[in-house]
Amino acid sequence: MATTNQQRSIFFLILFFAIFSFSTSLAVAHDPSQVFSKYVSPSSLGLKREKLSHLHFYFHDIVSGKNATAMRVAEAPSTNTSATFFGAIVMMDDPLTIKPEINSTIVGRAQGMYAFASQSDISLLMVLNFAFTHGKFNGSTLSILGRNRVSTVREMPIVGGSGVFRFARGYALAKTYSNGQVETIVEYNVYVFHY
Ligand SMILES: *[C@@H]1O[C@H](CO)[C@@H](O)[C@H](O)[C@H]1NC(C)=O
Ligand SMILES: *[C@@H]1O[C@H](CO)[C@@H](O)[C@H](O)[C@H]1NC(C)=O
Ligand SMILES: *[C@@H]1O[C@H](CO)[C@@H](O)[C@H](O)[C@H]1NC(C)=O
Ligand SMILES: *[C@@H]1O[C@H](CO)[C@@H](O)[C@H](O)[C@H]1NC(C)=O
């Protein structure tokens, strides 16, 4: 009789711990801080309709003088004897303006680098962020990663963005507006899908 009671209480003890640990593991599974991955609805992130924006601005690449905004930070031993400057890497913090004049309204900056990436023509690897400071785009960025080969109109992919440009994708068209020893001005037309 005593044995049966003992066996019964051991059984209930085991049952209790089984239920307790099961419910604990359920609680852990439902604790959002413990979940690695789950599906969410776009509306839970405030995402509504996808929009297409067209941005138009001028990019100022100032390579010398006391107001230089682009400077060579690395090169290969053979860069200076290469007809295509192969191996040079230039870091930039170039202003973006509404009009071609440098003293017109600044809408942001192009921050990043370009590298001379071809041994047979002047072809740049562009890795940069457009960091906007104007209007509803203030504080938002677009990321560009692409090939910029010297020609009339160059096309570079927009691979993403932040702020109002979260989930961005699109392309940038670059056309040289003027080209001098000190400053090159490039007109940009950017087409970007975002929410
Ligand atoms: C540098 O910028 C300042 C302020 O915008 C301007 O007054 C000056 O003329 C510029 N200097 C050169 C060499 O472009
Ligand atoms: C190559 O040319 C650049 C620009 O003129 C200069 O700053 C750099 O020192 C040169 N590098 C070498 C290795 O001569
Ligand atoms: C901008 O610079 C141009 C000359 O390059 C000058 O004619 C114009 O008045 C300037 N505009 C402003 C707003 O300073
Ligand atoms: C952009 O945002 C920054 C930081 O929030 C603010 O200081 C600045 O005044 C804003 N600029 C414009 C042009 O709205």
JSON list of C-alpha atoms in Angstrom, two decimals, residues 8-9 15 17 29 32 46 53 56-57 85-86 106 109 119 121-122 133 135 143 148 162 165 169:
[
{"chain": "A", "resi": 8, "resn": "ARG", "atom": "CA", "xyz": [1.70, 7.48, -7.15]},
{"chain": "A", "resi": 9, "resn": "SER", "atom": "CA", "xyz": [3.35, 10.56, -5.66]},
{"chain": "A", "resi": 15, "resn": "LEU", "atom": "CA", "xyz": [3.91, 14.61, -14.33]},
{"chain": "A", "resi": 17, "resn": "PHE", "atom": "CA", "xyz": [7.72, 18.57, -13.76]},
{"chain": "A", "resi": 29, "resn": "ALA", "atom": "CA", "xyz": [9.06, 29.99, -27.53]},
{"chain": "A", "resi": 32, "resn": "PRO", "atom": "CA", "xyz": [9.68, 37.66, -28.67]},
{"chain": "A", "resi": 46, "resn": "GLY", "atom": "CA", "xyz": [4.35, 51.08, -41.21]},
{"chain": "A", "resi": 53, "resn": "SER", "atom": "CA", "xyz": [10.79, 58.86, -56.71]},
{"chain": "A", "resi": 56, "resn": "HIS", "atom": "CA", "xyz": [17.73, 65.34, -59.60]},
{"chain": "A", "resi": 57, "resn": "PHE", "atom": "CA", "xyz": [20.89, 67.02, -58.30]},
{"chain": "A", "resi": 85, "resn": "PHE", "atom": "CA", "xyz": [45.23, 55.05, -63.18]},
{"chain": "A", "resi": 86, "resn": "PHE", "atom": "CA", "xyz": [44.57, 51.41, -62.33]},
{"chain": "A", "resi": 106, "resn": "ILE", "atom": "CA", "xyz": [22.97, 71.69, -50.74]},
{"chain": "A", "resi": 109, "resn": "ARG", "atom": "CA", "xyz": [26.65, 64.69, -49.74]},
{"chain": "A", "resi": 119, "resn": "GLN", "atom": "CA", "xyz": [43.48, 48.22, -66.90]},
{"chain": "A", "resi": 121, "resn": "ASP", "atom": "CA", "xyz": [39.81, 51.97, -69.94]},
{"chain": "A", "resi": 122, "resn": "ILE", "atom": "CA", "xyz": [38.87, 54.56, -67.33]},
{"chain": "A", "resi": 133, "resn": "THR", "atom": "CA", "xyz": [20.07, 66.67, -45.68]},
{"chain": "A", "resi": 135, "resn": "GLY", "atom": "CA", "xyz": [13.44, 68.35, -46.94]},
{"chain": "A", "resi": 143, "resn": "SER", "atom": "CA", "xyz": [23.64, 53.22, -51.19]},
{"chain": "A", "resi": 148, "resn": "ASN", "atom": "CA", "xyz": [31.15, 54.05, -63.67]},
{"chain": "A", "resi": 162, "resn": "SER", "atom": "CA", "xyz": [17.90, 53.94, -44.92]},
{"chain": "A", "resi": 165, "resn": "PHE", "atom": "CA", "xyz": [14.61, 54.86, -48.35]},
{"chain": "A", "resi": 169, "resn": "ARG", "atom": "CA", "xyz": [16.11, 49.72, -55.11]}
]
